[in-house]
């Protein structure tokens, strides 16, 4: 399952949030979407998930435009938003059942999938606890489990580790990478934390609404002339070093 | 649209609304306390000041409590519709509206499910109120409890759709106080909920005119007649038309093309 964005531009009134963005996400690959705050990452997520409508350009999932086939696009995408979208007063299971019903999944099928996902995340014993009683890391796990309930081919995560401690961040990142390789999931992981990116990851670097770099992380380091990804990122986003697109 | 999937979706939304409702018991109580205060305290003070002549659908002289009971039923639905509007704004802020909109089912259908679910939850509160109202001798015929059901459902949908429409227009939570002052109270006071319209006409012709164009007046009259097993066709038609118009506007308001965020 590939996602292709072509000539994507979006503005909030006079403020240009995205400007002529082009990229392709390859099937079964972990992609990192890098960018400082305000780079346009969340806008890009909102466009792919149809929370806001496309203004210019198009997004295609396996050659099907999300404009013409919105329902089929939604079936194939699982999302973890930057801000938690769980109902704090409902239990883990109730939150997950609600999501499953929105996708038209029967209760019995939903329950067996919930069991599978929660067991995999070592969260099954928390199924009947209210979200309010879970810590940030566990809430994120529930959100990832929820995003996978309808068995999507694409998983989008918008800064999923914000506010979590380094150990939990690492374990979530490792878990999603495992999903990606085991289930052939196409993953787009938005972040501004360099330690979440491996040198073999394809990286899309967004800066001020434009794609600054679209290359492997190792190539990004190489092209920048710096020793590591963190320095390369700061260098590239502090100065507008355009012209290094793949 | 797959019928089975649509049904599971509606069931899921209804269960979620119900679970949220029972989680917030204080909301249930406050929704009851408000109309009960009007019924027991306000009506006790006003019954002496306001004599009600024999008017349709009542067959004899009635107490003021009996007169305002249908209006107070609608008041519960009005506050619930608006509270649901607040919750939608809150949802939008917190992002759980995003979860709803990520469903592959058509958005107008999702919003309709949300409205029907809110309406059904509101009905339980109205019946709880009507049961307590028996204590102050508001005693419609037994069949009235059944015939009022579709009327209440329609009115609940009217006010849910109005709530949804408002939630599409209010981007910040703090504006809800404005909705209370500029929508809820005027709608309630400029209707036949607390006094018959001919009384209002005696006092002010132009206030009377505003009451006659207020859809809430027709909602109250629809419920008043239905509670006595009678159908007020004009009230039903106007309530229906207003429901359809508000629903369409609300659904269009949620069109992502118009969303700037």
Short mmCIF file of C-alpha atoms in Angstrom, two decimals:
data_model
loop_
_atom_site.label_atom_id
_atom_site.label_comp_id
_atom_site.label_asym_id
_atom_site.label_seq_id
_atom_site.Cartn_x
_atom_site.Cartn_y
_atom_site.Cartn_z
CA UNK A 1 0.00 0.00 0.00
CA UNK A 2 1.67 3.23 -1.12
CA UNK A 3 0.64 6.79 -0.44
CA UNK A 4 1.51 9.48 -2.94
CA UNK A 5 1.15 13.18 -2.29
CA UNK A 6 1.32 15.38 -5.35
CA UNK A 7 1.66 19.19 -5.41
CA UNK A 8 0.01 19.49 -2.00
CA UNK A 9 -0.59 23.05 -0.84
CA UNK A 10 -2.77 24.26 1.98
CA UNK A 11 -3.34 27.60 3.66
CA UNK A 12 -5.26 28.79 6.70
CA UNK A 13 -6.46 32.09 5.35
CA UNK A 14 -3.33 34.08 4.49
CA UNK A 15 -1.02 31.67 6.34
CA UNK A 16 0.52 29.08 4.04
CA UNK A 17 0.79 25.81 6.00
CA UNK A 18 1.95 23.54 3.17
CA UNK A 19 3.56 24.56 -0.08
CA UNK A 20 3.88 22.22 -3.05
CA UNK A 21 4.57 19.08 -1.03
CA UNK A 22 5.40 15.90 -2.97
CA UNK A 23 6.39 12.49 -1.62
CA UNK A 24 5.69 8.77 -1.85
CA UNK A 25 5.43 6.39 1.09
CA UNK A 26 6.53 2.89 0.15
CA UNK A 27 4.65 -0.21 1.20
CA UNK A 28 5.82 -1.92 4.39
CA UNK A 29 8.35 0.80 5.15
CA UNK A 30 8.87 2.91 8.28
CA UNK A 31 9.01 6.56 7.15
CA UNK A 32 9.96 9.43 9.41
CA UNK A 33 8.32 12.79 8.97
CA UNK A 34 10.65 15.31 10.51
CA UNK A 35 10.10 18.93 11.16
CA UNK A 36 10.22 21.55 13.87
CA UNK A 37 6.97 22.75 15.47
CA UNK A 38 4.82 24.58 12.96
CA UNK A 39 6.48 22.89 9.97
CA UNK A 40 3.11 21.62 8.70
CA UNK A 41 3.21 18.02 9.97
CA UNK A 42 -0.21 18.10 11.67
CA UNK A 43 -1.76 19.81 8.65
CA UNK A 44 -0.39 17.04 6.48
CA UNK A 45 -1.94 14.43 8.80
CA UNK A 46 -5.27 16.24 8.80
CA UNK A 47 -5.26 16.27 4.99
CA UNK A 48 -4.43 12.56 4.66
CA UNK A 49 -7.17 11.71 7.17
CA UNK A 50 -9.68 14.09 5.54
CA UNK A 51 -10.20 16.14 8.70
CA UNK A 52 -9.61 19.07 6.42
CA UNK A 53 -10.32 19.07 2.73
CA UNK A 54 -7.63 19.26 0.07
CA UNK A 55 -7.23 22.74 -1.42
CA UNK A 56 -4.55 22.08 -4.00
CA UNK A 57 -2.92 18.87 -5.14
CA UNK A 58 -3.94 15.31 -4.41
CA UNK A 59 -3.24 12.36 -2.12
CA UNK A 60 -3.54 8.89 -3.58
CA UNK A 61 -3.59 5.55 -1.83
CA UNK A 62 -2.54 2.92 -4.36
CA UNK A 63 -3.52 5.21 -7.22
CA UNK A 64 -6.95 5.96 -5.72
CA UNK A 65 -7.51 9.58 -4.83
CA UNK A 66 -8.85 10.17 -1.32
CA UNK A 67 -11.12 12.77 -2.89
CA UNK A 68 -12.99 10.25 -5.02
CA UNK A 69 -12.77 7.25 -2.66
CA UNK A 70 -12.89 8.70 0.87
CA UNK A 71 -14.53 5.65 2.49
CA UNK A 72 -12.05 3.19 1.10
CA UNK A 73 -9.19 5.49 2.17
CA UNK A 74 -10.49 5.66 5.74
CA UNK A 75 -10.74 1.87 5.91
CA UNK A 76 -7.06 1.52 5.04
CA UNK A 77 -5.69 4.13 7.42
CA UNK A 78 -5.10 3.88 11.15
CA UNK A 79 -4.16 7.07 12.97
CA UNK A 80 -2.64 8.09 16.27
CA UNK A 81 -3.13 11.81 16.68
CA UNK A 82 -0.74 14.10 18.47
CA UNK A 83 -3.27 14.89 21.19
CA UNK A 84 -4.99 11.99 22.88
CA UNK A 85 -8.45 11.26 21.50
CA UNK A 86 -9.40 8.66 24.11
CA UNK A 87 -12.47 9.09 26.29
CA UNK A 88 -10.96 9.43 29.77
CA UNK A 89 -14.08 8.27 31.64
CA UNK A 90 -14.54 5.10 29.61
CA UNK A 91 -12.53 1.92 30.01
CA UNK A 92 -9.87 0.71 27.58
CA UNK A 93 -12.25 -1.91 26.21
CA UNK A 94 -15.15 0.59 25.85
CA UNK A 95 -12.94 3.00 23.93
CA UNK A 96 -11.78 0.26 21.60
CA UNK A 97 -15.28 -1.13 21.07
CA UNK A 98 -16.49 2.36 20.15
CA UNK A 99 -13.81 2.69 17.50
CA UNK A 100 -14.59 -0.78 16.13
CA UNK A 101 -18.29 0.05 15.86
CA UNK A 102 -17.48 3.22 13.91
CA UNK A 103 -15.80 0.96 11.39
CA UNK A 104 -18.84 -1.31 11.25
CA UNK A 105 -17.10 -4.21 13.00
CA UNK A 106 -19.35 -6.64 14.91
CA UNK A 107 -18.94 -6.79 18.68
CA UNK A 108 -17.70 -10.39 18.68
CA UNK A 109 -15.07 -9.73 15.99
CA UNK A 110 -14.10 -6.51 17.76
CA UNK A 111 -13.65 -8.30 21.08
CA UNK A 112 -11.37 -10.92 19.59
CA UNK A 113 -9.28 -8.25 17.81
CA UNK A 114 -9.12 -6.17 20.99
CA UNK A 115 -7.87 -9.20 22.88
CA UNK A 116 -5.25 -9.83 20.21
CA UNK A 117 -3.99 -6.24 20.11
CA UNK A 118 -4.02 -5.70 23.87
CA UNK A 119 -2.28 -9.01 24.53
CA UNK A 120 0.38 -8.10 22.00
CA UNK A 121 0.90 -4.82 23.83
CA UNK A 122 0.85 -6.48 27.26
CA UNK A 123 -2.22 -4.41 28.16
CA UNK A 124 -4.89 -7.11 28.36
CA UNK A 125 -5.01 -7.00 32.15
CA UNK A 126 -5.85 -3.26 31.94
CA UNK A 127 -8.80 -3.74 29.56
CA UNK A 128 -11.42 -2.86 32.16
CA UNK A 129 -9.59 0.10 33.64
CA UNK A 130 -10.62 3.64 32.88
CA UNK A 131 -8.26 5.56 30.61
CA UNK A 132 -7.98 8.21 33.33
CA UNK A 133 -6.13 5.73 35.53
CA UNK A 134 -3.49 4.89 32.87
CA UNK A 135 -0.16 6.65 32.49
CA UNK A 136 0.84 8.44 29.29
CA UNK A 137 2.74 5.50 27.83
CA UNK A 138 -0.14 3.09 28.37
CA UNK A 139 -2.61 5.55 26.88
CA UNK A 140 -0.44 5.72 23.77
CA UNK A 141 -0.38 1.95 23.56
CA UNK A 142 -4.17 1.91 23.70
CA UNK A 143 -4.26 4.46 20.90
CA UNK A 144 -1.95 2.35 18.76
CA UNK A 145 -4.08 -0.74 19.48
CA UNK A 146 -7.14 1.26 18.50
CA UNK A 147 -5.56 2.44 15.27
CA UNK A 148 -4.90 -1.20 14.32
CA UNK A 149 -8.33 -2.63 15.19
CA UNK A 150 -9.79 -2.27 11.71
CA UNK A 151 -6.66 -3.89 10.26
CA UNK A 152 -5.38 -0.94 8.22
CA UNK A 153 -2.47 -1.12 5.77
CA UNK A 154 -1.21 2.31 6.70
CA UNK A 155 -0.42 3.60 10.17
CA UNK A 156 0.02 7.33 10.70
CA UNK A 157 1.44 8.56 14.00
CA UNK A 158 1.64 12.27 14.71
CA UNK A 159 4.33 12.82 17.33
CA UNK A 160 3.11 9.80 19.33
CA UNK A 161 5.82 10.04 21.96
CA UNK A 162 5.32 13.65 23.03
CA UNK A 163 5.41 13.95 26.80
CA UNK A 164 6.70 10.41 27.39
CA UNK A 165 9.89 9.41 29.18
CA UNK A 166 12.86 8.22 27.04
CA UNK A 167 12.39 4.55 27.90
CA UNK A 168 8.69 4.53 26.94
CA UNK A 169 9.51 6.48 23.77
CA UNK A 170 12.06 3.87 22.77
CA UNK A 171 9.75 0.95 23.47
CA UNK A 172 6.88 2.46 21.46
CA UNK A 173 9.20 3.20 18.57
CA UNK A 174 10.58 -0.35 18.63
CA UNK A 175 7.07 -1.77 18.80
CA UNK A 176 5.86 0.15 15.75
CA UNK A 177 8.96 -0.87 13.79
CA UNK A 178 8.20 -4.48 14.67
CA UNK A 179 4.61 -4.06 13.45
CA UNK A 180 5.90 -2.52 10.28
CA UNK A 181 8.14 -5.46 9.44
CA UNK A 182 5.82 -8.22 10.69
CA UNK A 183 2.59 -6.94 9.16
CA UNK A 184 4.02 -5.15 6.17
CA UNK A 185 2.47 -1.92 7.45
CA UNK A 186 3.28 1.36 5.79
CA UNK A 187 4.17 3.71 8.63
CA UNK A 188 4.49 7.47 8.73
CA UNK A 189 5.95 8.55 12.07
CA UNK A 190 6.03 12.31 12.63
CA UNK A 191 8.54 13.54 15.16
CA UNK A 192 11.07 16.19 15.96
CA UNK A 193 13.16 13.83 18.08
CA UNK A 194 16.20 12.56 16.21
CA UNK A 195 16.73 9.54 18.46
CA UNK A 196 13.53 8.03 17.06
CA UNK A 197 15.02 7.83 13.58
CA UNK A 198 17.39 5.18 12.30
CA UNK A 199 19.92 5.86 9.57
CA UNK A 200 18.18 3.39 7.24
CA UNK A 201 14.81 5.21 7.49
CA UNK A 202 13.49 7.24 4.60
CA UNK A 203 13.05 10.77 5.95
CA UNK A 204 10.79 13.56 4.77
CA UNK A 205 11.99 16.78 6.31
CA UNK A 206 9.33 19.47 6.38
CA UNK A 207 10.30 23.04 7.06
CA UNK A 208 7.96 26.01 6.89
CA UNK A 209 5.45 23.99 4.90
CA UNK A 210 7.86 22.74 2.24
CA UNK A 211 9.75 19.48 1.79
CA UNK A 212 13.36 20.37 2.49
CA UNK A 213 14.77 16.85 2.23
CA UNK A 214 13.29 13.59 0.98
CA UNK A 215 16.02 10.99 1.36
CA UNK A 216 17.40 8.25 3.57
CA UNK A 217 18.47 9.50 6.99
CA UNK A 218 22.06 8.44 6.22
CA UNK A 219 22.04 10.50 3.02
CA UNK A 220 20.66 13.47 4.95
CA UNK A 221 23.61 13.30 7.36
CA UNK A 222 26.03 12.86 4.53
CA UNK A 223 24.68 15.78 2.52
CA UNK A 224 24.69 18.08 5.51
CA UNK A 225 28.35 17.44 6.25
CA UNK A 226 27.63 16.86 9.94
CA UNK A 227 28.47 13.82 12.05
CA UNK A 228 25.00 12.92 13.24
CA UNK A 229 21.31 13.36 12.49
CA UNK A 230 20.65 15.83 15.33
CA UNK A 231 23.28 18.29 14.12
CA UNK A 232 22.21 17.80 10.51
CA UNK A 233 18.57 18.52 11.39
CA UNK A 234 19.38 21.67 13.33
CA UNK A 235 21.66 22.87 10.57
CA UNK A 236 19.07 22.28 7.87
CA UNK A 237 16.11 23.80 9.68
CA UNK A 238 17.99 26.81 10.97
CA UNK A 239 19.19 27.74 7.51
CA UNK A 240 17.10 27.28 4.42
CA UNK A 241 19.39 24.85 2.65
CA UNK A 242 17.14 24.05 -0.28
CA UNK A 243 18.18 22.07 -3.29
CA UNK A 244 19.12 18.74 -1.72
CA UNK A 245 15.95 16.87 -2.66
CA UNK A 246 16.26 13.37 -3.90
CA UNK B 1 -23.47 2.09 2.42
CA UNK B 2 -23.40 -1.30 4.12
CA UNK B 3 -26.54 -1.69 6.27
CA UNK B 4 -25.00 -3.97 8.88
CA UNK B 5 -21.98 -1.68 9.27
CA UNK B 6 -24.30 1.32 9.61
CA UNK B 7 -26.25 -0.42 12.35
CA UNK B 8 -23.09 -1.37 14.32
CA UNK B 9 -21.94 2.19 13.97
CA UNK B 10 -25.20 3.62 15.29
CA UNK B 11 -25.22 1.09 18.13
CA UNK B 12 -21.65 2.04 19.04
CA UNK B 13 -22.42 5.77 19.11
CA UNK B 14 -25.56 5.19 21.19
CA UNK B 15 -23.70 2.99 23.69
CA UNK B 16 -20.93 5.57 24.01
CA UNK B 17 -23.40 8.38 24.63
CA UNK B 18 -25.21 6.24 27.17
CA UNK B 19 -21.98 5.30 28.96
CA UNK B 20 -20.91 8.94 29.08
CA UNK B 21 -24.35 9.84 30.39
CA UNK B 22 -24.28 7.35 33.26
CA UNK B 23 -20.70 8.33 34.05
CA UNK B 24 -21.94 11.87 34.59
CA UNK B 25 -24.73 11.32 37.10
CA UNK B 26 -24.54 14.94 38.18
CA UNK B 27 -25.54 15.87 34.64
CA UNK B 28 -28.64 13.71 34.93
CA UNK B 29 -29.56 15.25 38.27
CA UNK B 30 -28.94 18.82 37.18
CA UNK B 31 -31.03 18.22 34.09
CA UNK B 32 -33.87 17.20 36.43
CA UNK B 33 -33.35 19.77 39.18
CA UNK B 34 -33.80 22.71 36.82
CA UNK B 35 -37.31 21.86 35.53
CA UNK B 36 -38.36 20.56 38.95
CA UNK B 37 -37.47 23.91 40.51
CA UNK B 38 -39.67 25.60 37.94
CA UNK B 39 -42.45 23.10 38.48
CA UNK B 40 -42.46 23.11 42.25
CA UNK B 41 -41.15 26.52 43.31
CA UNK B 42 -41.83 28.87 40.43
CA UNK B 43 -45.25 27.41 39.66
CA UNK B 44 -46.29 27.55 43.33
CA UNK B 45 -45.56 31.27 43.39
CA UNK B 46 -47.12 31.93 40.02
CA UNK B 47 -50.29 29.87 40.21
CA UNK B 48 -51.92 32.58 42.31
CA UNK B 49 -50.85 35.34 39.94
CA UNK B 50 -51.78 33.60 36.73
CA UNK B 51 -55.19 32.02 36.29
CA UNK B 52 -55.44 29.75 33.28
CA UNK B 53 -58.80 29.68 31.53
CA UNK B 54 -60.02 26.59 29.79
CA UNK B 55 -57.90 26.23 26.67
CA UNK B 56 -57.24 23.38 24.31
CA UNK B 57 -56.23 20.58 24.76
CA UNK B 58 -57.36 20.75 28.39
CA UNK B 59 -61.02 20.01 29.12
CA UNK B 60 -61.30 21.88 32.36
CA UNK B 61 -59.54 24.48 34.45
CA UNK B 62 -56.00 23.37 35.06
CA UNK B 63 -53.31 24.19 37.58
CA UNK B 64 -50.35 26.24 36.47
CA UNK B 65 -48.16 23.18 37.08
CA UNK B 66 -50.16 21.25 34.52
CA UNK B 67 -49.83 24.10 32.05
CA UNK B 68 -46.06 24.44 32.27
CA UNK B 69 -45.22 20.70 32.44
CA UNK B 70 -44.98 20.24 28.61
CA UNK B 71 -42.82 23.37 28.37
CA UNK B 72 -40.55 22.02 31.07
CA UNK B 73 -40.27 18.70 29.21
CA UNK B 74 -39.07 20.73 26.24
CA UNK B 75 -36.76 22.69 28.53
CA UNK B 76 -34.99 19.43 29.42
CA UNK B 77 -34.62 18.69 25.71
CA UNK B 78 -33.46 22.25 25.03
CA UNK B 79 -30.74 22.16 27.68
CA UNK B 80 -29.67 18.68 26.60
CA UNK B 81 -29.48 19.76 22.98
CA UNK B 82 -27.31 22.69 23.98
CA UNK B 83 -25.25 20.62 26.39
CA UNK B 84 -24.63 18.16 23.61
CA UNK B 85 -23.53 21.15 21.56
CA UNK B 86 -21.08 22.04 24.31
CA UNK B 87 -19.85 18.47 24.39
CA UNK B 88 -19.34 18.55 20.62
CA UNK B 89 -17.26 21.71 20.94
CA UNK B 90 -15.37 20.06 23.79
CA UNK B 91 -14.97 16.96 21.66
CA UNK B 92 -13.61 19.01 18.84
CA UNK B 93 -11.14 20.67 21.19
CA UNK B 94 -10.09 17.39 22.75
CA UNK B 95 -10.11 15.52 19.50
CA UNK B 96 -12.65 12.76 20.12
CA UNK B 97 -14.74 14.27 17.32
CA UNK B 98 -11.78 13.26 15.16
CA UNK B 99 -12.36 9.64 16.12
CA UNK B 100 -15.94 9.90 14.93
CA UNK B 101 -14.94 11.54 11.66
CA UNK B 102 -12.31 8.88 10.96
CA UNK B 103 -15.09 6.37 10.37
CA UNK B 104 -15.41 5.29 6.72
CA UNK B 105 -19.19 5.84 6.90
CA UNK B 106 -20.64 9.02 5.37
CA UNK B 107 -20.33 12.04 7.65
CA UNK B 108 -23.98 13.12 7.44
CA UNK B 109 -24.89 9.64 8.67
CA UNK B 110 -22.40 9.85 11.54
CA UNK B 111 -23.77 13.21 12.63
CA UNK B 112 -27.34 11.94 12.38
CA UNK B 113 -26.41 8.97 14.60
CA UNK B 114 -24.94 11.40 17.12
CA UNK B 115 -28.13 13.48 17.11
CA UNK B 116 -30.45 10.50 17.47
CA UNK B 117 -28.30 9.11 20.29
CA UNK B 118 -28.44 12.45 22.14
CA UNK B 119 -32.21 12.60 21.57
CA UNK B 120 -32.78 9.11 22.98
CA UNK B 121 -30.71 9.87 26.09
CA UNK B 122 -32.76 13.04 26.63
CA UNK B 123 -36.02 11.09 26.55
CA UNK B 124 -35.09 9.12 29.65
CA UNK B 125 -34.75 12.40 31.53
CA UNK B 126 -38.11 13.67 30.32
CA UNK B 127 -39.87 10.52 31.52
CA UNK B 128 -38.12 10.74 34.88
CA UNK B 129 -39.39 14.32 35.13
CA UNK B 130 -42.96 13.32 34.18
CA UNK B 131 -42.93 10.64 36.87
CA UNK B 132 -41.87 13.14 39.54
CA UNK B 133 -44.45 15.62 38.21
CA UNK B 134 -47.17 13.17 39.24
CA UNK B 135 -46.41 14.25 42.82
CA UNK B 136 -47.65 17.77 42.06
CA UNK B 137 -50.71 16.39 40.32
CA UNK B 138 -49.61 16.79 36.75
CA UNK B 139 -51.62 13.80 35.63
CA UNK B 140 -52.07 13.44 31.88
CA UNK B 141 -54.05 10.41 30.68
CA UNK B 142 -52.07 7.17 30.73
CA UNK B 143 -52.18 6.90 26.93
CA UNK B 144 -50.57 10.38 26.82
CA UNK B 145 -47.27 8.93 28.08
CA UNK B 146 -47.20 6.80 24.94
CA UNK B 147 -48.48 9.34 22.42
CA UNK B 148 -46.03 11.97 23.63
CA UNK B 149 -43.07 9.71 22.80
CA UNK B 150 -42.83 10.46 19.04
CA UNK B 151 -43.45 14.15 19.74
CA UNK B 152 -40.64 14.23 22.30
CA UNK B 153 -38.34 12.39 19.92
CA UNK B 154 -39.02 14.91 17.15
CA UNK B 155 -38.48 17.85 19.49
CA UNK B 156 -35.32 16.25 20.86
CA UNK B 157 -34.06 15.90 17.27
CA UNK B 158 -34.99 19.52 16.56
CA UNK B 159 -32.98 20.73 19.53
CA UNK B 160 -30.11 18.28 18.97
CA UNK B 161 -29.78 19.51 15.41
CA UNK B 162 -29.89 23.10 16.65
CA UNK B 163 -27.19 22.18 19.18
CA UNK B 164 -25.11 20.59 16.44
CA UNK B 165 -25.61 23.61 14.22
CA UNK B 166 -24.43 25.91 17.00
CA UNK B 167 -21.44 23.71 17.72
CA UNK B 168 -20.35 24.19 14.13
CA UNK B 169 -20.50 27.94 14.60
CA UNK B 170 -18.85 28.18 18.02
CA UNK B 171 -15.14 27.65 17.85
CA UNK B 172 -14.32 28.56 21.44
CA UNK B 173 -15.84 27.09 24.55
CA UNK B 174 -16.21 30.44 26.29
CA UNK B 175 -18.85 31.42 23.79
CA UNK B 176 -21.25 28.89 25.26
CA UNK B 177 -22.18 31.40 27.95
CA UNK B 178 -23.36 33.53 25.05
CA UNK B 179 -25.43 30.65 23.73
CA UNK B 180 -27.14 30.39 27.11
CA UNK B 181 -28.00 34.07 27.13
CA UNK B 182 -28.73 34.55 23.48
CA UNK B 183 -30.27 31.22 22.50
CA UNK B 184 -31.54 29.12 25.41
CA UNK B 185 -33.21 31.79 27.52
CA UNK B 186 -34.79 33.79 24.68
CA UNK B 187 -36.05 30.59 23.06
CA UNK B 188 -37.62 29.45 26.30
CA UNK B 189 -39.11 32.75 27.47
CA UNK B 190 -40.32 33.78 24.01
CA UNK B 191 -42.49 30.70 23.67
CA UNK B 192 -45.69 29.27 25.04
CA UNK B 193 -43.78 27.24 27.64
CA UNK B 194 -44.62 29.43 30.65
CA UNK B 195 -47.71 31.36 29.53
CA UNK B 196 -50.32 30.97 26.79
CA UNK B 197 -49.59 33.19 23.81
CA UNK B 198 -52.86 35.14 24.14
CA UNK B 199 -51.64 36.35 27.52
CA UNK B 200 -48.47 37.55 25.84
CA UNK B 201 -50.52 39.22 23.10
CA UNK B 202 -52.44 41.18 25.72
CA UNK B 203 -49.16 42.59 27.01
CA UNK B 204 -47.21 43.17 23.82
CA UNK B 205 -48.09 42.60 20.19
CA UNK B 206 -44.51 42.47 18.94
CA UNK B 207 -43.36 40.05 21.67
CA UNK B 208 -46.32 37.91 20.70
CA UNK B 209 -45.18 38.04 17.08
CA UNK B 210 -41.68 36.86 18.08
CA UNK B 211 -43.25 33.98 20.03
CA UNK B 212 -45.20 32.90 16.96
CA UNK B 213 -42.05 32.63 14.82
CA UNK B 214 -40.09 30.82 17.50
CA UNK B 215 -39.92 27.12 16.54
CA UNK B 216 -39.69 26.26 20.24
CA UNK B 217 -43.30 27.47 20.66
CA UNK B 218 -44.44 24.85 18.18
CA UNK B 219 -42.29 22.20 19.83
CA UNK B 220 -43.96 22.96 23.18
CA UNK B 221 -47.46 22.90 21.64
CA UNK B 222 -46.75 19.63 19.85
CA UNK B 223 -45.73 18.05 23.16
CA UNK B 224 -48.65 19.67 25.05
CA UNK B 225 -51.24 18.17 22.69
CA UNK B 226 -49.47 14.84 22.35
CA UNK B 227 -49.41 14.48 26.13
CA UNK B 228 -53.21 14.55 25.94
CA UNK B 229 -53.26 12.11 23.00
CA UNK B 230 -54.05 14.82 20.44
CA UNK B 231 -52.17 15.78 17.30
CA UNK B 232 -51.48 19.45 16.58
CA UNK B 233 -50.76 19.20 12.85
CA UNK B 234 -49.45 22.75 12.39
CA UNK B 235 -47.03 22.38 15.31
CA UNK B 236 -45.86 19.01 13.99
CA UNK B 237 -45.22 20.33 10.48
CA UNK B 238 -43.34 23.40 11.66
CA UNK B 239 -41.24 21.33 14.09
CA UNK B 240 -40.46 18.85 11.32
CA UNK B 241 -39.47 21.55 8.83
CA UNK B 242 -37.28 23.31 11.41
CA UNK B 243 -35.61 19.98 12.28
CA UNK B 244 -34.81 19.27 8.63
CA UNK B 245 -33.48 22.81 8.05
CA UNK B 246 -31.30 22.81 11.19
CA UNK B 247 -30.01 19.30 10.42
CA UNK B 248 -29.06 20.24 6.86
CA UNK B 249 -27.34 23.42 8.02
CA UNK B 250 -25.51 21.52 10.75
CA UNK B 251 -24.32 18.81 8.39
CA UNK B 252 -23.18 21.38 5.83
CA UNK B 253 -21.39 23.23 8.61
CA UNK B 254 -19.36 20.11 9.31
CA UNK B 255 -18.33 19.86 5.69
CA UNK B 256 -14.52 19.73 5.86
CA UNK B 257 -14.29 22.17 2.98
CA UNK B 258 -15.48 24.83 5.33
CA UNK B 259 -13.27 23.76 8.19
CA UNK B 260 -10.34 26.00 8.71
CA UNK B 261 -8.64 23.86 11.31
#
